[in-house]
C-alpha atoms as one frame of an Amber mdcrd trajectory, in Angstrom:
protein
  52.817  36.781  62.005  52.284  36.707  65.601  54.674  35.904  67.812  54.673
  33.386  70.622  54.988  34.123  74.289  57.530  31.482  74.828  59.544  33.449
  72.245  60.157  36.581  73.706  59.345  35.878  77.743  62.155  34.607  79.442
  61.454  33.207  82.689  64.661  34.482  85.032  65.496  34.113  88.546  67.983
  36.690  90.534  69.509  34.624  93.033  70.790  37.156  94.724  67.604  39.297
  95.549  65.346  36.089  96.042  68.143  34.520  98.587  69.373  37.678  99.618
  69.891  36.476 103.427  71.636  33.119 102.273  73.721  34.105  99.408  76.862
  34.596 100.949  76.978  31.033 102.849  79.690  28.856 100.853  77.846  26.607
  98.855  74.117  27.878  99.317  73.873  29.544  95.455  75.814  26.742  94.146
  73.275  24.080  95.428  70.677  26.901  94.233  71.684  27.039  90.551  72.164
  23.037  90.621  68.489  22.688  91.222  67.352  25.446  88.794  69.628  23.426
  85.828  67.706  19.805  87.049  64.175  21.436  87.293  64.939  23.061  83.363
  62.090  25.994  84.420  64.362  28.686  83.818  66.296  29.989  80.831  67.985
  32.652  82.259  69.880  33.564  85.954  71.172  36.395  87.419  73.850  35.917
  90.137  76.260  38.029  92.074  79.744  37.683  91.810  81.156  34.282  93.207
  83.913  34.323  95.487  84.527  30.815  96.280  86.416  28.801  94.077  84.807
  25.244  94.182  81.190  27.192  94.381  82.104  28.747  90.857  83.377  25.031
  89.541  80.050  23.432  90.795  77.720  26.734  89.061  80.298  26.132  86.115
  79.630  22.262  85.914  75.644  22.613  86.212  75.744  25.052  83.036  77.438
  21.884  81.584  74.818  18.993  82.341  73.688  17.894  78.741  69.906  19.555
  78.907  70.485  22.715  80.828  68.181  25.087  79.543  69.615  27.723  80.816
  71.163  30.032  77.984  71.889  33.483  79.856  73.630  33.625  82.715  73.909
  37.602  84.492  76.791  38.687  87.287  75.725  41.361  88.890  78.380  43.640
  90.202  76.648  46.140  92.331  76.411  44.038  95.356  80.880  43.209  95.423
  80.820  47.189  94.536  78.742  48.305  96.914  80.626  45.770  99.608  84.344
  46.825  98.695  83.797  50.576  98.445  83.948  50.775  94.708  82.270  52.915
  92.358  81.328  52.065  88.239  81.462  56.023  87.523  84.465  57.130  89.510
  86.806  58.718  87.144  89.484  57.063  89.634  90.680  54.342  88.678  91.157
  52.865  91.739  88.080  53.977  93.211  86.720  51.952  90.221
């Protein structure tokens, strides 16, 4: 039985990387994601870590709309890492 491209290819977008210059501007990724959800090309997105409040309600309320195709959503947590000094293998806690 052979299995079907559609089955196993996920189209993805990382917001992040491809609006790397924008992504930090309140509201920019939340407008982003809104227009990925309406177009329904996507299945999957990768985003960094939200710091705004109302940008996370409006990404929050788009993964809601009856129809959203997207079923995998990815936070990324090397970017707020990198940013804030931390480290994912420090033995310190609060280096961590």
């Amino acid at each position: 039985m052979a299995v079907e491209k559609r089955d196993y290819i996920i189209p993805s977008v990382h917001l992040a990387e491809v609006y790397f210059s924008r992504y930090k501007e309140p509201g920019y990724l939340a407008s982003k994601v809104e227009h990925i959800v309406q177009d329904g090309f996507y299945r999957s997105i990768e985003l960094p870590p939200i710091e705004n409040k109302e940008d996370r309600k409006r990404i929050e309320k788009a993964f809601l709309v009856d129809g959203c195709k997207v079923g995998n959503v990815i936070v990324w947590s090397g970017l707020y890492a990198d940013e804030h000094g931390l480290d994912i293998n420090a033995t310190d806690e609060k280096v961590r």
